[in-house]
XYZ file of C-alpha atoms in Angstrom:
733
model
C 0.021 -0.039 0.123
C 1.494 3.317 -0.954
C 1.929 6.254 1.235
C -1.157 8.110 -0.135
C -3.255 4.986 0.316
C -2.236 4.969 3.723
C -2.939 8.469 4.503
C -6.166 8.142 2.635
C -7.146 5.133 4.913
C -6.356 6.939 8.061
C -8.122 10.110 6.840
C -11.379 8.013 5.890
C -11.147 6.433 9.146
C -11.273 9.532 11.065
C -14.142 11.027 8.883
C -16.001 7.714 9.318
C -15.211 7.782 13.191
C -16.507 11.360 13.635
C -19.630 10.597 11.391
C -20.537 7.327 13.190
C -19.895 9.199 16.438
C -22.675 11.898 15.468
C -24.879 8.775 14.889
C -23.808 6.611 17.560
C -23.332 3.853 15.063
C -19.736 3.016 15.544
C -20.232 -0.217 17.863
C -20.116 -3.755 16.745
C -22.156 -6.722 18.338
C -21.138 -10.408 17.786
C -22.997 -13.501 17.885
C -21.531 -16.836 17.702
C -23.497 -19.986 16.567
C -22.025 -23.072 18.053
C -22.784 -26.437 17.060
C -22.716 -27.568 20.748
C -21.441 -25.788 24.036
C -21.078 -29.347 25.513
C -18.589 -31.340 23.878
C -16.264 -34.564 24.830
C -12.868 -35.434 23.370
C -12.896 -36.497 19.664
C -15.528 -34.022 18.826
C -15.386 -30.857 16.678
C -16.510 -27.504 17.885
C -17.767 -25.757 14.856
C -18.938 -22.213 15.136
C -20.430 -19.314 12.764
C -19.860 -15.631 13.341
C -22.006 -12.961 12.982
C -20.761 -9.302 13.241
C -23.495 -6.776 13.442
C -23.804 -3.137 13.904
C -24.945 -2.525 17.667
C -27.237 0.242 16.783
C -29.378 -1.492 13.721
C -28.793 -5.102 14.316
C -27.476 -5.617 10.684
C -24.486 -7.370 9.475
C -21.712 -4.935 9.070
C -18.758 -4.826 7.104
C -16.456 -2.745 9.200
C -13.996 -5.536 10.246
C -12.287 -7.976 8.006
C -10.967 -9.953 11.051
C -12.434 -11.795 14.107
C -10.303 -12.992 17.122
C -11.433 -16.109 18.804
C -10.006 -17.689 21.953
C -10.940 -20.802 23.792
C -9.490 -20.234 27.495
C -9.311 -22.709 30.538
C -7.983 -22.475 33.899
C -4.524 -22.841 32.411
C -4.628 -20.283 29.736
C -5.550 -20.411 25.946
C -6.407 -23.662 24.502
C -6.364 -22.325 21.080
C -6.283 -18.919 19.394
C -7.718 -18.417 15.824
C -8.222 -15.418 13.518
C -11.269 -15.995 11.303
C -11.861 -13.772 8.027
C -15.085 -11.963 7.863
C -16.693 -11.454 4.676
C -19.621 -9.067 5.024
C -19.835 -9.420 8.559
C -19.875 -13.250 8.633
C -17.443 -16.025 9.144
C -16.618 -19.653 10.361
C -14.351 -21.774 12.099
C -13.716 -25.258 13.829
C -11.678 -26.736 16.556
C -11.005 -30.607 17.187
C -11.097 -31.415 20.848
C -8.060 -33.780 21.215
C -7.615 -36.031 23.972
C -4.825 -33.618 25.570
C -7.424 -31.203 26.488
C -8.509 -31.542 30.217
C -12.125 -31.901 31.458
C -13.461 -28.261 32.476
C -15.619 -25.358 32.044
C -14.138 -23.065 29.147
C -15.070 -19.866 28.036
C -14.791 -18.920 24.113
C -14.270 -15.359 23.911
C -14.611 -13.535 20.366
C -14.070 -9.806 19.375
C -12.433 -7.474 16.668
C -9.620 -5.149 16.958
C -12.329 -2.499 16.890
C -14.442 -3.675 19.814
C -10.993 -3.659 22.121
C -11.379 0.217 21.946
C -14.739 -0.034 23.905
C -13.727 -3.126 25.978
C -16.715 -5.161 23.995
C -16.481 -8.851 23.471
C -18.735 -11.958 23.234
C -17.974 -14.785 25.925
C -19.717 -18.108 25.812
C -19.192 -20.860 28.274
C -18.150 -24.329 26.963
C -17.964 -27.447 28.837
C -15.569 -29.845 27.757
C -15.365 -33.562 29.059
C -12.504 -35.850 28.453
C -13.560 -39.450 29.521
C -9.968 -40.656 29.200
C -9.020 -39.034 32.528
C -10.563 -39.346 35.970
C -13.566 -36.900 36.186
C -12.889 -34.276 38.977
C -14.043 -35.979 42.507
C -15.399 -32.940 44.053
C -19.122 -34.393 43.780
C -21.732 -32.435 45.795
C -23.823 -34.633 47.804
C -27.499 -35.418 46.255
C -30.400 -33.562 47.714
C -28.373 -30.323 47.999
C -30.209 -27.171 47.491
C -28.856 -23.987 46.228
C -30.728 -20.615 46.519
C -29.713 -17.421 44.940
C -31.084 -13.973 45.098
C -31.243 -11.559 42.044
C -31.935 -8.149 43.696
C -32.373 -5.804 40.629
C -31.933 -2.704 42.821
C -28.747 -4.281 44.958
C -30.335 -3.842 48.309
C -33.643 -4.594 50.173
C -35.323 -1.578 51.239
C -37.673 -1.774 54.320
C -41.117 -0.442 54.178
C -41.517 -0.372 50.413
C -42.256 -2.973 47.705
C -39.082 -5.070 46.225
C -39.192 -6.818 43.123
C -36.651 -9.924 43.903
C -35.600 -12.816 41.764
C -34.323 -16.109 42.683
C -32.899 -19.347 41.316
C -33.083 -22.663 42.602
C -30.585 -25.316 41.716
C -29.418 -28.760 42.909
C -25.948 -30.003 44.076
C -25.461 -30.806 40.218
C -26.541 -27.228 38.978
C -29.691 -28.733 37.725
C -32.875 -26.225 38.041
C -35.357 -27.298 40.457
C -38.842 -26.714 40.699
C -39.717 -26.431 44.372
C -41.925 -24.219 46.736
C -40.918 -22.147 49.629
C -41.806 -19.109 51.957
C -40.463 -16.398 53.668
C -40.621 -16.222 57.154
C -39.946 -13.192 59.779
C -37.958 -13.761 62.853
C -41.000 -14.724 64.808
C -41.742 -17.568 62.660
C -44.349 -16.134 61.010
C -44.893 -16.855 57.202
C -44.888 -13.474 55.201
C -45.201 -14.869 51.758
C -44.960 -18.148 49.581
C -43.675 -18.837 46.263
C -44.738 -21.697 44.198
C -42.721 -23.904 41.865
C -40.987 -21.762 39.043
C -40.149 -22.695 35.386
C -36.316 -23.367 34.921
C -36.021 -23.044 38.491
C -36.388 -19.222 38.384
C -38.759 -16.931 39.750
C -39.608 -13.510 41.216
C -41.785 -12.303 43.886
C -42.808 -8.888 45.507
C -41.591 -8.234 49.090
C -42.120 -5.577 51.438
C -39.843 -6.099 54.701
C -40.405 -4.573 58.051
C -37.878 -2.313 59.523
C -35.033 -3.936 61.626
C -36.395 -7.488 60.918
C -34.414 -10.502 59.759
C -35.898 -12.916 57.129
C -35.380 -16.524 56.143
C -36.119 -18.265 53.155
C -37.341 -21.912 53.749
C -37.431 -24.207 50.485
C -39.264 -27.402 50.778
C -37.125 -30.288 49.033
C -38.031 -33.824 48.181
C -39.085 -36.304 50.858
C -40.240 -33.575 53.503
C -36.940 -32.095 53.830
C -36.485 -28.529 54.546
C -33.628 -25.962 53.511
C -32.925 -22.776 55.497
C -31.574 -19.542 53.653
C -30.968 -15.788 55.114
C -32.170 -12.901 53.372
C -29.985 -9.609 53.582
C -31.144 -7.312 56.499
C -33.125 -4.614 54.664
C -31.853 -1.185 54.902
C -33.757 1.654 56.227
C -33.373 4.168 52.982
C -33.474 3.911 49.513
C -35.821 3.077 46.410
C -37.063 0.497 44.078
C -38.300 0.327 40.536
C -40.955 -2.571 40.053
C -41.355 -3.565 36.479
C -44.321 -4.892 35.111
C -44.457 -5.984 31.243
C -47.806 -5.328 29.467
C -48.647 -6.107 26.128
C -47.987 -2.485 24.548
C -45.855 -0.951 27.471
C -43.550 -1.491 30.054
C -44.896 -0.119 33.487
C -42.579 1.110 36.145
C -43.774 1.706 39.700
C -41.873 4.191 41.866
C -41.231 3.191 45.382
C -39.207 5.118 47.968
C -38.659 5.914 51.539
C -38.961 9.587 50.773
C -41.964 11.579 51.352
C -44.723 11.693 48.671
C -44.310 15.313 47.718
C -40.578 14.984 47.151
C -39.904 15.239 43.355
C -37.892 12.689 41.843
C -36.390 12.291 38.346
C -36.752 9.160 36.187
C -34.345 8.727 33.226
C -34.465 5.996 30.791
C -31.210 5.903 28.513
C -29.835 3.571 26.000
C -26.114 3.546 24.582
C -25.668 6.918 26.864
C -28.460 8.443 24.619
C -31.365 9.885 27.040
C -34.569 8.614 25.488
C -37.201 9.519 28.183
C -37.045 11.771 31.358
C -39.920 12.910 33.547
C -40.594 14.261 36.992
C -41.880 11.220 39.457
C -43.185 11.037 42.847
C -43.530 8.254 45.250
C -46.027 5.845 44.084
C -46.230 7.206 40.520
C -46.718 4.539 37.741
C -45.109 5.003 34.461
C -45.811 3.651 31.270
C -43.069 3.220 28.738
C -44.792 2.536 25.194
C -42.848 -0.415 23.490
C -43.142 1.497 20.068
C -40.914 4.116 21.650
C -38.199 1.743 22.400
C -35.501 0.119 20.491
C -34.513 -3.345 20.937
C -32.060 -3.804 23.627
C -30.544 -2.804 26.934
C -31.939 0.253 28.478
C -30.905 1.781 31.822
C -33.544 2.953 34.189
C -32.197 5.627 36.859
C -34.069 7.484 39.803
C -32.709 10.473 41.080
C -33.381 12.862 44.062
C -31.791 16.021 42.775
C -28.188 14.916 41.743
C -28.230 11.858 44.225
C -28.953 8.547 42.238
C -31.106 6.514 44.359
C -31.420 3.175 42.262
C -30.936 2.054 39.040
C -31.785 -1.308 36.998
C -31.821 -2.662 33.637
C -34.901 -2.691 31.339
C -34.171 -5.665 28.750
C -36.354 -5.012 25.610
C -36.892 -7.375 22.773
C -39.247 -7.038 19.875
C -38.727 -11.191 19.332
C -41.187 -13.673 20.076
C -40.532 -16.253 22.994
C -38.374 -18.969 21.706
C -40.207 -22.246 20.923
C -39.509 -25.586 19.565
C -41.521 -27.046 16.743
C -41.828 -30.885 16.799
C -41.824 -32.476 13.136
C -44.517 -35.205 13.344
C -42.329 -37.717 11.428
C -40.279 -40.361 13.240
C -37.205 -41.270 10.832
C -35.347 -44.477 10.800
C -31.550 -45.080 10.791
C -29.823 -43.742 7.406
C -33.069 -42.072 6.243
C -32.999 -39.229 4.190
C -34.501 -36.069 5.807
C -35.858 -33.256 3.435
C -37.474 -30.097 4.801
C -37.998 -26.614 3.909
C -37.096 -23.796 5.774
C -39.392 -20.620 5.518
C -36.654 -17.739 6.265
C -36.588 -14.039 5.342
C -33.752 -13.073 3.106
C -30.719 -12.838 5.149
C -27.548 -14.818 6.209
C -27.863 -18.048 8.640
C -26.178 -20.954 9.941
C -27.660 -24.490 10.252
C -26.854 -27.154 12.412
C -28.352 -30.727 13.140
C -27.283 -32.687 16.140
C -28.478 -35.216 18.461
C -29.658 -33.940 22.001
C -28.171 -35.012 25.151
C -30.403 -37.035 27.326
C -28.880 -36.096 30.744
C -26.157 -33.664 30.197
C -27.789 -30.254 30.091
C -27.182 -27.844 27.058
C -26.299 -24.417 27.349
C -27.128 -22.723 24.004
C -26.842 -19.077 22.957
C -29.440 -18.416 20.397
C -29.569 -15.283 17.775
C -32.632 -14.187 19.460
C -30.841 -13.645 22.739
C -27.660 -12.297 21.167
C -28.129 -8.895 23.098
C -28.191 -10.683 26.345
C -25.299 -12.912 25.759
C -23.062 -10.032 24.385
C -23.600 -7.814 27.570
C -23.616 -10.372 30.075
C -20.828 -9.866 32.716
C -21.118 -13.258 34.435
C -21.526 -15.792 31.498
C -22.101 -18.612 34.106
C -25.672 -17.078 34.547
C -26.499 -18.851 30.972
C -30.212 -18.529 32.329
C -30.516 -14.878 31.428
C -32.673 -15.101 28.753
C -36.443 -13.539 27.949
C -37.673 -15.698 30.881
C -36.009 -13.711 33.432
C -35.946 -10.058 32.077
C -37.690 -8.891 34.993
C -35.091 -9.836 37.458
C -31.851 -8.869 35.562
C -30.106 -6.680 38.133
C -27.742 -3.858 37.595
C -24.365 -6.174 38.054
C -25.765 -8.633 35.672
C -25.181 -6.802 32.432
C -22.092 -4.876 31.200
C -22.531 -1.135 31.034
C -21.860 0.307 27.775
C -18.582 2.222 28.014
C -18.663 6.060 27.078
C -17.846 6.567 23.546
C -14.365 7.804 23.662
C -13.213 10.910 21.693
C -10.143 9.066 20.035
C -9.335 5.348 19.650
C -6.276 3.603 20.150
C -6.952 0.799 17.820
C -7.925 1.199 13.943
C -10.408 -1.071 12.413
C -9.178 -3.612 10.230
C -11.653 -2.789 7.362
C -9.205 -3.963 4.260
C -6.176 -5.955 5.940
C -4.808 -6.950 9.189
C -3.154 -4.129 11.216
C 0.056 -4.230 13.556
C 0.171 -1.171 15.980
C 3.128 -0.449 18.197
C 5.384 2.275 19.559
C 9.324 2.706 18.984
C 11.248 4.088 21.820
C 15.104 4.729 22.398
C 17.395 3.551 24.708
C 16.172 5.909 27.312
C 12.557 4.898 27.039
C 11.554 8.212 25.151
C 9.356 7.954 22.068
C 10.951 8.305 18.573
C 9.247 10.157 15.985
C 9.731 9.826 12.189
C 11.333 6.741 12.486
C 10.907 4.170 9.632
C 9.535 0.848 10.799
C 9.452 -2.169 8.511
C 7.401 -5.396 8.931
C 9.002 -8.289 7.068
C 7.244 -11.846 6.603
C 10.040 -14.090 4.864
C 8.790 -16.706 2.466
C 7.889 -17.348 -1.230
C 6.801 -14.742 -1.946
C 7.736 -12.596 0.947
C 5.673 -9.368 2.408
C 7.691 -6.138 3.048
C 5.657 -3.310 4.518
C 6.615 0.074 6.006
C 5.439 2.793 8.059
C 6.585 6.164 9.974
C 6.171 6.601 13.671
C 4.239 9.726 14.617
C 5.336 12.349 17.297
C 4.514 9.974 20.205
C 6.464 7.075 18.527
C 3.370 5.002 17.394
C 2.876 3.507 14.094
C 0.581 1.418 12.118
C 1.347 -1.393 9.352
C -1.450 -2.654 7.153
C -0.601 -6.196 5.672
C -2.120 -9.036 4.218
C -2.519 -11.824 6.774
C -0.638 -15.211 6.392
C -2.813 -18.291 5.993
C -0.395 -20.436 8.410
C 1.771 -19.424 11.290
C 4.472 -17.168 10.237
C 7.501 -15.720 11.681
C 7.644 -11.574 11.150
C 10.256 -9.450 11.917
C 10.120 -5.674 12.677
C 13.029 -3.327 12.589
C 13.762 0.234 12.511
C 16.106 1.588 9.513
C 18.792 4.522 9.587
C 18.931 5.042 13.302
C 22.231 5.612 14.884
C 21.299 3.481 18.128
C 19.249 0.415 18.478
C 15.674 1.084 19.066
C 12.979 -0.743 21.043
C 9.974 -1.875 19.242
C 6.509 -2.800 21.070
C 3.361 -4.208 19.408
C 0.226 -4.365 20.560
C -1.140 -8.029 21.296
C -3.910 -9.262 19.125
C -5.190 -11.585 21.521
C -6.166 -11.072 25.237
C -3.429 -10.769 27.669
C -5.447 -11.372 30.482
C -8.407 -13.654 30.392
C -11.855 -12.094 31.616
C -13.164 -13.531 35.175
C -14.758 -16.813 34.927
C -15.612 -19.981 36.861
C -13.578 -22.657 35.501
C -15.082 -25.231 37.876
C -16.634 -28.353 36.287
C -20.267 -29.090 37.151
C -20.744 -32.385 38.910
C -22.230 -35.116 36.979
C -24.541 -37.800 38.403
C -24.261 -41.566 37.340
C -26.887 -41.175 34.612
C -24.691 -38.415 33.157
C -21.493 -39.989 33.415
C -23.094 -43.244 31.356
C -24.120 -40.764 28.907
C -20.243 -39.559 28.523
C -19.115 -43.078 27.967
C -21.868 -43.876 25.359
C -21.138 -40.829 23.667
C -17.286 -41.572 23.523
C -17.928 -44.811 22.141
C -19.879 -43.121 19.128
C -17.210 -40.716 18.738
C -14.386 -43.111 18.781
C -16.105 -45.116 16.001
C -17.128 -42.219 14.119
C -13.622 -41.134 14.264
C -12.295 -44.573 13.000
C -14.874 -45.157 10.239
C -16.352 -41.841 8.924
C -14.060 -40.121 6.601
C -14.508 -36.269 7.810
C -14.412 -33.413 5.446
C -11.091 -31.138 5.982
C -11.444 -28.580 8.730
C -9.723 -25.173 8.630
C -6.528 -26.362 10.181
C -6.392 -28.993 7.316
C -6.485 -26.234 4.500
C -3.502 -25.644 2.906
C -3.401 -22.617 0.713
C -0.734 -20.242 -0.763
C -0.190 -16.816 1.176
C -2.725 -14.137 -0.161
C -0.243 -11.643 -1.765
C 1.390 -11.271 -4.827
C 5.559 -10.872 -5.132
C 6.918 -7.710 -4.499
C 10.020 -5.953 -5.995
C 9.687 -7.614 -9.488
C 10.248 -4.579 -11.822
C 13.997 -4.796 -11.425
C 16.564 -2.756 -13.475
C 18.945 -5.678 -13.115
C 18.325 -9.293 -11.985
C 20.990 -11.875 -11.607
C 19.876 -15.663 -11.338
C 23.249 -16.849 -9.787
C 22.776 -20.607 -11.314
C 23.358 -18.686 -14.571
C 27.029 -17.646 -13.576
C 29.985 -19.500 -12.288
C 29.816 -19.895 -8.574
C 32.269 -18.511 -6.094
C 32.673 -19.243 -2.339
C 32.246 -15.470 -0.992
C 29.261 -13.436 -1.853
C 31.588 -10.572 -2.429
C 33.037 -12.090 -5.527
C 29.746 -12.060 -7.331
C 29.938 -8.177 -7.025
C 33.268 -7.873 -8.110
C 32.965 -10.159 -11.344
C 29.112 -9.939 -12.251
C 26.953 -7.269 -10.626
C 28.162 -4.219 -12.015
C 25.071 -2.026 -10.712
C 26.739 -2.149 -7.197
C 29.944 -2.133 -5.753
C 31.761 -2.959 -2.422
C 32.688 0.221 -0.483
C 34.807 -0.628 2.922
C 33.091 -3.915 2.943
C 29.598 -2.542 2.262
C 27.340 -2.967 -0.706
C 26.600 0.096 -2.365
C 23.879 0.419 -5.394
C 25.048 2.473 -8.295
C 22.381 4.948 -9.449
C 21.250 4.888 -13.140
C 21.573 8.609 -13.283
C 23.362 10.702 -11.054
C 21.323 13.562 -9.119
C 22.371 15.494 -6.165
C 19.178 15.471 -4.698
C 19.042 11.684 -4.600
C 20.306 11.420 -1.150
C 18.005 8.968 0.555
C 19.235 5.706 2.070
C 19.345 2.548 0.381
C 17.338 -0.752 1.136
C 18.903 -4.393 1.073
C 16.701 -6.969 1.817
C 17.033 -10.762 2.103
C 13.730 -12.626 1.385
C 12.022 -9.369 2.421
C 13.865 -8.835 5.678
C 15.976 -5.535 5.735
C 19.560 -6.664 6.348
C 23.017 -4.535 7.254
C 24.750 -3.757 4.006
C 28.124 -5.147 5.635
C 26.911 -8.181 7.416
C 25.105 -9.513 4.674
C 28.361 -10.428 2.852
C 28.967 -13.171 5.180
C 25.835 -15.252 3.723
C 26.772 -18.417 2.293
C 26.314 -17.605 -1.653
C 25.102 -21.103 -2.245
C 22.104 -20.355 -0.535
C 21.206 -17.653 -2.776
C 18.924 -18.098 -6.059
C 18.821 -14.585 -7.434
C 19.819 -11.048 -6.719
C 17.913 -8.080 -8.175
C 18.285 -4.394 -8.177
C 16.430 -1.138 -8.470
C 18.911 1.494 -9.257
C 16.519 4.382 -9.037
C 14.557 6.126 -6.563
C 11.710 3.718 -4.946
C 8.754 4.335 -3.086
C 7.635 1.998 -0.219
C 4.710 3.020 1.608
C 5.583 6.335 3.213
C 9.484 5.559 2.976
C 11.615 6.528 -0.005
C 14.753 4.836 -1.031
C 17.598 5.803 -3.486
C 18.238 1.994 -4.435
C 16.997 -1.203 -3.526
C 18.527 -4.668 -3.476
C 16.512 -7.669 -3.120
C 18.480 -11.211 -2.296
C 16.225 -14.102 -2.404
C 17.115 -17.803 -1.437
C 16.056 -21.121 -2.827
C 13.883 -21.696 0.228
C 12.626 -18.178 1.039
C 13.929 -18.750 4.712
C 16.924 -16.565 4.548
C 19.513 -19.409 4.063
C 20.604 -19.601 7.873
C 21.196 -15.776 8.124
C 20.415 -14.228 11.553
C 19.051 -10.603 10.879
C 19.698 -7.950 13.387
C 16.187 -7.091 13.782
C 14.411 -5.015 16.557
C 11.520 -7.635 17.219
C 10.871 -11.005 16.231
C 7.113 -12.381 16.666
C 4.856 -15.221 15.361
C 1.970 -14.406 13.437
C -0.886 -16.692 13.880
C -2.373 -17.806 10.416
C -5.791 -16.640 9.228
C -8.087 -19.789 9.391
C -9.561 -19.995 5.864
C -12.475 -22.374 5.995
C -12.515 -25.323 3.241
C -14.787 -24.970 0.429
C -18.287 -26.914 0.163
C -20.346 -28.157 3.171
C -18.233 -29.063 6.213
C -20.878 -31.863 7.040
C -23.543 -33.096 5.384
C -23.917 -36.959 4.606
C -22.989 -40.265 6.102
C -23.206 -43.601 4.927
C -26.192 -45.102 2.967
C -28.158 -48.140 3.798
C -26.470 -51.382 2.887
C -23.050 -49.960 3.503
C -21.446 -52.279 6.519
C -19.508 -49.512 7.971
C -21.092 -47.981 11.340
C -22.160 -44.485 11.275
C -22.247 -43.130 14.579
C -22.770 -39.330 14.192
C -24.467 -37.158 16.526
C -23.635 -34.243 14.299
C -25.827 -34.858 10.979
C -25.414 -31.601 9.273
C -23.579 -28.229 9.394
C -23.693 -25.276 7.100
C -21.812 -22.341 8.529
C -23.145 -19.501 6.186
C -26.242 -20.119 4.064
C -27.288 -17.090 2.158
C -31.139 -17.032 2.008
C -33.131 -15.286 -0.916
C -36.925 -15.007 -1.102
C -37.523 -18.848 -1.711
C -37.970 -21.510 1.065
C -34.585 -22.878 1.977
C -34.234 -26.632 0.985
C -32.437 -28.731 3.708
C -31.460 -32.118 3.158
C -29.422 -34.710 5.215
C -29.236 -38.477 6.321
C -29.585 -39.694 9.705
C -27.322 -42.013 11.260
C -27.286 -45.291 13.180
C -27.487 -43.186 16.537
C -31.369 -43.235 18.163
C -32.765 -40.322 20.057
C -34.137 -36.868 19.747
C -32.253 -34.788 17.519
C -32.554 -30.617 16.787
C -32.486 -28.497 13.704
C -31.287 -25.115 14.773
C -31.182 -22.370 12.730
C -29.534 -19.133 13.512
C -28.910 -15.803 11.845
C -30.073 -12.461 10.982
C -32.487 -11.140 8.265
C -31.325 -8.500 5.911
C -33.456 -6.069 7.905
C -31.442 -6.767 10.983
C -33.820 -9.086 12.698
C -32.369 -11.989 14.844
C -33.673 -15.393 13.579
C -33.966 -18.686 15.667
C -35.592 -21.903 14.664
C -35.586 -24.958 16.381
C -37.085 -28.150 15.087
C -36.966 -31.500 16.990
C -37.308 -35.093 15.209
C -36.865 -38.618 16.723
C -34.653 -41.115 15.145
C -35.688 -45.029 15.921
């Protein structure tokens, strides 16, 4: 990329950022569709990525690269760079037997998102049946009771809206009844069995009174839990969802004539503000609300009394359609999917019989993207009313400046240059070199604070890159921004306990996976794809070109310049390029590269000449990015690996290759009837990106030898930005 292109791109970025900042349409939001969030050794984790505008919900083309990490207790298990085209991309990862059993978090983000501390995190449970399962098994019959207090504290004398969750010792939801008792043993209120072990109740505690929750377990057992002691001063906002509006009931310990201010904001934009009093009932019409997270704040003057989230969604409650037909083994399944125009990901997979599945749906992408504690995977439309202020990540204020540029065309390396005293160096030429056949060479100039940005094409496999500064009297230090997270977000890595039925299911599934990997030849994954690097050769228009095999060979590289290469000379044991036409104003430095890596004009003479394939010389002025050179020499070895020469560079780093998915369908068909080979696939179909026009989408696949309940899951987004989730269950017998 030339200097003008780089400056134009930088100017465009600033203009776009300024324009977007005015419209508040500068943030990206991610959704990942996973084939499963519970896997065992030998399976492959497939994922499809959808990069959306956080304002419109439509796919955005702002970023071209997605960064994905699977992080465990001991650190990252894998790190991948996924290319995004039109806002979509896909990848996969094989779960080998060296990966330990544990809870892992899948973290995904673009470089642009890091400016706002935005990221998507999803929990993934991996079970390795070849190692002992962790033995910290809770006792059966244990009951856990957790409170969700939207306004943080229980306030005495006013109505409080409180959520709760009931689980057993294995983390499974419990549908149990309970009641609240005061200090005198009197029953204050009762709550009935709640769906998914979650519910909420309205509670008005008395001042200076302690309360207990009593949950009635099975076999006439009772479990006791203390409620936090109510505070004497405060306020609460009680939410009620109606068909056309959200109702907000104002409760406060202040007097009825004290004026209060209720504010409703979304993405730091105030969308509603009014004066209210104790007991006021406010109706917020749904037609005036955008889909997403809204923050309710209640003020007494400048004092913030309480705050909570209102999570508004225009989507209907997710339901599962059951297909009437029961299929046999190795039957063909054909069905039409009625989808609006858009882009979707399709998975057909066996449902677990006993091990719970935690699935993030496209319709719930707003919740998942903004969840702080992703272990609370139950946070969906079923518990909107009990989402507390600490449940969701507060969107950061939009900064006036950004540190990281969006990778809207190519990958970007950003960093800084300092001298030996640690002071920033301005106007220094920094080069990025990726050796190979062909090599890639890029340059940049540091700004007044010593920072630089280099745009380059991502390699498709792991590559060594060299960064160095040119024409400096002293050795400079280069630091670059880490593309992947250096510190993992907080997460509970403890594995859930498994009962005997779940352990038996793991064993049965492990046998199926081993048979599948033995007999079923899977299509290539992204790690199997071998491609050439996506860039053209540089420095090809030479004024002079010398294939050394066309000449008699000499034992020293210096001899070639004496005998053959007349366009360059050796002066004081240093190579000097002769200019075609002498001009006094041509006084810029010269550049000598070995397989694309800048080298010292004197030290390069020690290179073994038998490793050199060609020497090319440009004896005129040459522009490389923002840098100008009065003469360039390119020395290329046979292997493109510098022939064992060690360059004196400022920084050597490893670049993770771009995970380019293979062409075609990763998973579609298995073995037909009559084939003696066993077909033990749980994953019957996977298509990461399916573009949909105006016609029904024809879905066709074959069942396997595995019986049970299977689920067709379609996740994606319409061209209008509407999240689409379709679930269809069918049985194989």
